[in-house]
């Protein structure tokens, strides 16, 4: 079955992407607005999170309760989340309910009430979310790792801080909304059993006269010290490690993906084998690739009971450094098989496709076809990956640990 | 989507639903054994055995198992619940023979002592990981309190002590008793030829032992109905679980129970959402329905700032009591149905989702339903059915457990008839 992918960028800068999947009954939508937490003003850290909650509490003709009921009546499962760069609105339901859902999203984006009388409730939730990180040590270590690995504001966490949230007034939230919710740089992607013409016409009607422009810019700050220990009385010590890689779109991108998968692509990959299977040091250990437009990194995680955490850190770092010593053809064959299966299985999920359409567009300004990705995967070789690792060796590690005692870092 | 079934001579069941428009096939082996089937001297053995299944056979070392799965690009794993141990892999259709070969082979594991000793460490790490997550600790302790004296109280992971004490031969005898033909169902969904599946499973599993199967202690329970406060100074939020009885998996009322739980405690637009989350009193609130063989439960939970827990407990109890007395509205019924319908359709679009759904239904009920039949069963629920459900399971006997920094807590006035003093749980120490 050939892919049916559609695109239109409207004169106001809004991009619409769609993939028609005839074999399914559902549809998923994914709306990216360049209003992520990296744009939170320093005195208002947490404002994007607060806005993402407040913005669905009433819009257009509907108050908060009516809006939620209307979306629930459509059987729409949804989620509003805040990333570094984008605020993301995701929803999925039966394809026949998608047009009605889009009408409501147009209200949310363009005519939100941002009701003043609900701000205290939303702030109370934001405080609790901030507090609840303390009960999730793994999350906490990964948040702190990000904060230290990237220059501010790229690495800052969406939850913000107490002072930032406390300082928020109705006026500040409204002006943040007015500044950042705009068509230029916004991407709407839809995947599922849809009719492209009708979708395009509907989106043109709902968003064609949406105004505003000028993408916001980010000024990057200095890096923090790369090593940090957070003291906490826990059973396990949490370990987070990050190091630089190449961003999507870079010539080495697929080789970088290959390298990460040699480390962590399946249960026979190196980290799982060396840290868990051969030594029994932990239950969870993994590495994953994450990218911005202009920079990327590999993030590793392991959690180990306190007495064994030092060995876990040492073995993990050893594996990262050993990557450049060479890669077996067998390992690359397994990586390719895994990547190929994931690529094809993604075609069975409307949510996964909607997400990929939008992220491809954001990073590359186009949507990669399956054939293109497939042939890039096919051309991976042990040499190609090793050469990449010589050009971009795992080093300059940012390391954050959480537990009763700090670990030795070499 | 045609459904087929076949039973091997040793009693092993094979079922499959083919979908020619799928890109992949999901394959699962459902073993009807879980924590509830463990005696106290082997607590945690089912889950530990699930791990050991991946540690190799006479034909494969532990590393070979992982390599063979990865070589075909499989998405594979396993899970253990109170009642089932499920091994699964999603693969591209051309690898069906390899996938059946690996899954069937590992289900006859060697249980080598050195692998056993190594994996013991991993299990202890897994227990440690959950210990550091208060939500999980609260859930586990609440379940244990609610089902006290019932096999469903058994812990899935076991304890560090029970795992350390476990011997390889105890695991082996548990394996021999539970992993027998009649206790296992092989399930496939997606794109695959049915006949080929049957002959592959026959070839690899036809020689497996028969043996008596069964499960002791299948009965309903009213639950303890007790009230507990577990003080943990280092925890930031207060985590609360309220458990009350619901219909068992065999009951036709389970559809109504799912709808009720969605109306009362879905994460958006439900009664608990409006009462606790919307006003900012709790950062999450939820009701979900779990059905087991012979018993069922509604799990109501929330987490919040410790200072608000007493008030929130009153509110949550009031929500349950209003539902008990007045049921839900016609509008809530319709919303819950449309949410559930949309989730069923989307879940069934991936072979992995569909395989799990038909596998569970077959394991429990020996019944198959198409996606449309499943939706119809939900559609058939009326306010009258909800009334019958609430009459039988009135949400008035609640086991409550709060875990967090709070030391003392007043039981809400509507928590059962007697007001009990809070008492600490001996087993939730650290």
mmCIF file with all atom_site columns, C-alpha atoms in Angstrom, chain B residues 263-363:
data_model
loop_
_atom_site.group_PDB
_atom_site.id
_atom_site.type_symbol
_atom_site.label_atom_id
_atom_site.label_alt_id
_atom_site.label_comp_id
_atom_site.label_asym_id
_atom_site.label_entity_id
_atom_site.label_seq_id
_atom_site.pdbx_PDB_ins_code
_atom_site.Cartn_x
_atom_site.Cartn_y
_atom_site.Cartn_z
_atom_site.occupancy
_atom_site.B_iso_or_equiv
_atom_site.pdbx_formal_charge
_atom_site.auth_seq_id
_atom_site.auth_comp_id
_atom_site.auth_asym_id
_atom_site.auth_atom_id
_atom_site.pdbx_PDB_model_num
ATOM 1   C CA . UNK B 1 263 ? -18.271 7.967   34.369 1.00 0.00 ? 263 UNK B CA 1
ATOM 2   C CA . UNK B 1 264 ? -17.039 8.277   37.947 1.00 0.00 ? 264 UNK B CA 1
ATOM 3   C CA . UNK B 1 265 ? -13.285 8.286   37.466 1.00 0.00 ? 265 UNK B CA 1
ATOM 4   C CA . UNK B 1 266 ? -12.003 8.756   33.932 1.00 0.00 ? 266 UNK B CA 1
ATOM 5   C CA . UNK B 1 267 ? -9.129  11.210  33.729 1.00 0.00 ? 267 UNK B CA 1
ATOM 6   C CA . UNK B 1 268 ? -11.230 13.851  32.016 1.00 0.00 ? 268 UNK B CA 1
ATOM 7   C CA . UNK B 1 269 ? -14.782 15.021  32.568 1.00 0.00 ? 269 UNK B CA 1
ATOM 8   C CA . UNK B 1 270 ? -15.672 12.439  35.228 1.00 0.00 ? 270 UNK B CA 1
ATOM 9   C CA . UNK B 1 271 ? -17.293 13.018  38.638 1.00 0.00 ? 271 UNK B CA 1
ATOM 10  C CA . UNK B 1 272 ? -13.967 12.702  40.435 1.00 0.00 ? 272 UNK B CA 1
ATOM 11  C CA . UNK B 1 273 ? -12.305 14.967  37.885 1.00 0.00 ? 273 UNK B CA 1
ATOM 12  C CA . UNK B 1 274 ? -14.803 17.754  38.530 1.00 0.00 ? 274 UNK B CA 1
ATOM 13  C CA . UNK B 1 275 ? -14.802 17.203  42.288 1.00 0.00 ? 275 UNK B CA 1
ATOM 14  C CA . UNK B 1 276 ? -11.044 16.960  42.865 1.00 0.00 ? 276 UNK B CA 1
ATOM 15  C CA . UNK B 1 277 ? -8.866  17.833  39.870 1.00 0.00 ? 277 UNK B CA 1
ATOM 16  C CA . UNK B 1 278 ? -10.758 20.702  38.240 1.00 0.00 ? 278 UNK B CA 1
ATOM 17  C CA . UNK B 1 279 ? -10.779 22.782  41.459 1.00 0.00 ? 279 UNK B CA 1
ATOM 18  C CA . UNK B 1 280 ? -7.080  21.999  41.995 1.00 0.00 ? 280 UNK B CA 1
ATOM 19  C CA . UNK B 1 281 ? -7.587  19.924  45.154 1.00 0.00 ? 281 UNK B CA 1
ATOM 20  C CA . UNK B 1 282 ? -5.775  16.818  43.866 1.00 0.00 ? 282 UNK B CA 1
ATOM 21  C CA . UNK B 1 283 ? -3.318  16.543  41.010 1.00 0.00 ? 283 UNK B CA 1
ATOM 22  C CA . UNK B 1 284 ? -4.845  13.271  39.885 1.00 0.00 ? 284 UNK B CA 1
ATOM 23  C CA . UNK B 1 285 ? -8.005  11.313  40.639 1.00 0.00 ? 285 UNK B CA 1
ATOM 24  C CA . UNK B 1 286 ? -9.153  8.120   39.066 1.00 0.00 ? 286 UNK B CA 1
ATOM 25  C CA . UNK B 1 287 ? -11.524 5.190   39.334 1.00 0.00 ? 287 UNK B CA 1
ATOM 26  C CA . UNK B 1 288 ? -10.825 1.998   37.468 1.00 0.00 ? 288 UNK B CA 1
ATOM 27  C CA . UNK B 1 289 ? -12.438 -1.403  37.424 1.00 0.00 ? 289 UNK B CA 1
ATOM 28  C CA . UNK B 1 290 ? -10.385 -4.602  37.611 1.00 0.00 ? 290 UNK B CA 1
ATOM 29  C CA . UNK B 1 291 ? -12.078 -7.920  37.065 1.00 0.00 ? 291 UNK B CA 1
ATOM 30  C CA . UNK B 1 292 ? -10.534 -11.158 38.214 1.00 0.00 ? 292 UNK B CA 1
ATOM 31  C CA . UNK B 1 293 ? -11.699 -14.744 38.152 1.00 0.00 ? 293 UNK B CA 1
ATOM 32  C CA . UNK B 1 294 ? -14.427 -14.975 40.788 1.00 0.00 ? 294 UNK B CA 1
ATOM 33  C CA . UNK B 1 295 ? -13.965 -11.446 42.128 1.00 0.00 ? 295 UNK B CA 1
ATOM 34  C CA . UNK B 1 296 ? -13.734 -7.855  41.010 1.00 0.00 ? 296 UNK B CA 1
ATOM 35  C CA . UNK B 1 297 ? -12.866 -4.436  42.423 1.00 0.00 ? 297 UNK B CA 1
ATOM 36  C CA . UNK B 1 298 ? -13.265 -0.758  41.884 1.00 0.00 ? 298 UNK B CA 1
ATOM 37  C CA . UNK B 1 299 ? -10.033 1.114   42.605 1.00 0.00 ? 299 UNK B CA 1
ATOM 38  C CA . UNK B 1 300 ? -10.587 4.776   43.425 1.00 0.00 ? 300 UNK B CA 1
ATOM 39  C CA . UNK B 1 301 ? -7.394  6.734   43.913 1.00 0.00 ? 301 UNK B CA 1
ATOM 40  C CA . UNK B 1 302 ? -6.026  10.231  44.133 1.00 0.00 ? 302 UNK B CA 1
ATOM 41  C CA . UNK B 1 303 ? -2.851  12.000  45.139 1.00 0.00 ? 303 UNK B CA 1
ATOM 42  C CA . UNK B 1 304 ? -2.670  15.443  46.608 1.00 0.00 ? 304 UNK B CA 1
ATOM 43  C CA . UNK B 1 305 ? -0.947  17.875  48.887 1.00 0.00 ? 305 UNK B CA 1
ATOM 44  C CA . UNK B 1 306 ? -0.877  16.295  52.369 1.00 0.00 ? 306 UNK B CA 1
ATOM 45  C CA . UNK B 1 307 ? -2.711  19.281  53.815 1.00 0.00 ? 307 UNK B CA 1
ATOM 46  C CA . UNK B 1 308 ? -5.729  18.588  51.647 1.00 0.00 ? 308 UNK B CA 1
ATOM 47  C CA . UNK B 1 309 ? -6.071  14.854  52.130 1.00 0.00 ? 309 UNK B CA 1
ATOM 48  C CA . UNK B 1 310 ? -8.734  14.866  54.842 1.00 0.00 ? 310 UNK B CA 1
ATOM 49  C CA . UNK B 1 311 ? -10.999 17.172  52.888 1.00 0.00 ? 311 UNK B CA 1
ATOM 50  C CA . UNK B 1 312 ? -10.385 15.217  49.670 1.00 0.00 ? 312 UNK B CA 1
ATOM 51  C CA . UNK B 1 313 ? -11.195 11.943  51.337 1.00 0.00 ? 313 UNK B CA 1
ATOM 52  C CA . UNK B 1 314 ? -14.535 13.403  52.437 1.00 0.00 ? 314 UNK B CA 1
ATOM 53  C CA . UNK B 1 315 ? -15.191 14.585  48.888 1.00 0.00 ? 315 UNK B CA 1
ATOM 54  C CA . UNK B 1 316 ? -14.265 11.268  47.272 1.00 0.00 ? 316 UNK B CA 1
ATOM 55  C CA . UNK B 1 317 ? -16.445 9.393   49.759 1.00 0.00 ? 317 UNK B CA 1
ATOM 56  C CA . UNK B 1 318 ? -19.312 11.745  49.033 1.00 0.00 ? 318 UNK B CA 1
ATOM 57  C CA . UNK B 1 319 ? -18.922 11.133  45.289 1.00 0.00 ? 319 UNK B CA 1
ATOM 58  C CA . UNK B 1 320 ? -19.101 7.374   45.859 1.00 0.00 ? 320 UNK B CA 1
ATOM 59  C CA . UNK B 1 321 ? -22.080 7.745   48.155 1.00 0.00 ? 321 UNK B CA 1
ATOM 60  C CA . UNK B 1 322 ? -23.973 9.919   45.654 1.00 0.00 ? 322 UNK B CA 1
ATOM 61  C CA . UNK B 1 323 ? -23.323 7.385   42.922 1.00 0.00 ? 323 UNK B CA 1
ATOM 62  C CA . UNK B 1 324 ? -24.516 4.610   45.196 1.00 0.00 ? 324 UNK B CA 1
ATOM 63  C CA . UNK B 1 325 ? -27.746 6.445   45.992 1.00 0.00 ? 325 UNK B CA 1
ATOM 64  C CA . UNK B 1 326 ? -28.546 8.065   42.664 1.00 0.00 ? 326 UNK B CA 1
ATOM 65  C CA . UNK B 1 327 ? -26.562 6.188   40.040 1.00 0.00 ? 327 UNK B CA 1
ATOM 66  C CA . UNK B 1 328 ? -25.304 8.141   37.038 1.00 0.00 ? 328 UNK B CA 1
ATOM 67  C CA . UNK B 1 329 ? -27.159 10.295  34.521 1.00 0.00 ? 329 UNK B CA 1
ATOM 68  C CA . UNK B 1 330 ? -28.194 9.391   31.016 1.00 0.00 ? 330 UNK B CA 1
ATOM 69  C CA . UNK B 1 331 ? -25.670 11.903  29.690 1.00 0.00 ? 331 UNK B CA 1
ATOM 70  C CA . UNK B 1 332 ? -22.830 10.340  31.696 1.00 0.00 ? 332 UNK B CA 1
ATOM 71  C CA . UNK B 1 333 ? -23.848 6.930   30.397 1.00 0.00 ? 333 UNK B CA 1
ATOM 72  C CA . UNK B 1 334 ? -23.635 8.128   26.792 1.00 0.00 ? 334 UNK B CA 1
ATOM 73  C CA . UNK B 1 335 ? -20.284 9.853   27.292 1.00 0.00 ? 335 UNK B CA 1
ATOM 74  C CA . UNK B 1 336 ? -18.759 6.815   28.921 1.00 0.00 ? 336 UNK B CA 1
ATOM 75  C CA . UNK B 1 337 ? -19.960 4.658   26.036 1.00 0.00 ? 337 UNK B CA 1
ATOM 76  C CA . UNK B 1 338 ? -18.473 6.931   23.412 1.00 0.00 ? 338 UNK B CA 1
ATOM 77  C CA . UNK B 1 339 ? -15.130 7.052   25.238 1.00 0.00 ? 339 UNK B CA 1
ATOM 78  C CA . UNK B 1 340 ? -14.999 3.284   25.638 1.00 0.00 ? 340 UNK B CA 1
ATOM 79  C CA . UNK B 1 341 ? -16.102 2.698   22.034 1.00 0.00 ? 341 UNK B CA 1
ATOM 80  C CA . UNK B 1 342 ? -13.389 4.954   20.690 1.00 0.00 ? 342 UNK B CA 1
ATOM 81  C CA . UNK B 1 343 ? -10.762 3.224   22.864 1.00 0.00 ? 343 UNK B CA 1
ATOM 82  C CA . UNK B 1 344 ? -11.848 -0.234  21.733 1.00 0.00 ? 344 UNK B CA 1
ATOM 83  C CA . UNK B 1 345 ? -11.660 0.723   18.065 1.00 0.00 ? 345 UNK B CA 1
ATOM 84  C CA . UNK B 1 346 ? -8.267  2.368   18.399 1.00 0.00 ? 346 UNK B CA 1
ATOM 85  C CA . UNK B 1 347 ? -6.885  -0.432  20.554 1.00 0.00 ? 347 UNK B CA 1
ATOM 86  C CA . UNK B 1 348 ? -7.942  -2.995  17.980 1.00 0.00 ? 348 UNK B CA 1
ATOM 87  C CA . UNK B 1 349 ? -6.169  -1.244  15.101 1.00 0.00 ? 349 UNK B CA 1
ATOM 88  C CA . UNK B 1 350 ? -2.821  -2.588  16.207 1.00 0.00 ? 350 UNK B CA 1
ATOM 89  C CA . UNK B 1 351 ? -2.352  -6.356  16.189 1.00 0.00 ? 351 UNK B CA 1
ATOM 90  C CA . UNK B 1 352 ? -0.736  -6.161  19.625 1.00 0.00 ? 352 UNK B CA 1
ATOM 91  C CA . UNK B 1 353 ? -3.838  -4.549  21.124 1.00 0.00 ? 353 UNK B CA 1
ATOM 92  C CA . UNK B 1 354 ? -6.174  -6.981  19.462 1.00 0.00 ? 354 UNK B CA 1
ATOM 93  C CA . UNK B 1 355 ? -4.081  -10.028 20.403 1.00 0.00 ? 355 UNK B CA 1
ATOM 94  C CA . UNK B 1 356 ? -4.173  -9.054  24.075 1.00 0.00 ? 356 UNK B CA 1
ATOM 95  C CA . UNK B 1 357 ? -7.929  -8.469  23.986 1.00 0.00 ? 357 UNK B CA 1
ATOM 96  C CA . UNK B 1 358 ? -8.875  -11.778 22.366 1.00 0.00 ? 358 UNK B CA 1
ATOM 97  C CA . UNK B 1 359 ? -6.269  -13.664 24.387 1.00 0.00 ? 359 UNK B CA 1
ATOM 98  C CA . UNK B 1 360 ? -7.623  -12.405 27.705 1.00 0.00 ? 360 UNK B CA 1
ATOM 99  C CA . UNK B 1 361 ? -11.210 -13.084 26.725 1.00 0.00 ? 361 UNK B CA 1
ATOM 100 C CA . UNK B 1 362 ? -10.333 -16.628 25.678 1.00 0.00 ? 362 UNK B CA 1
ATOM 101 C CA . UNK B 1 363 ? -8.184  -17.337 28.726 1.00 0.00 ? 363 UNK B CA 1
#
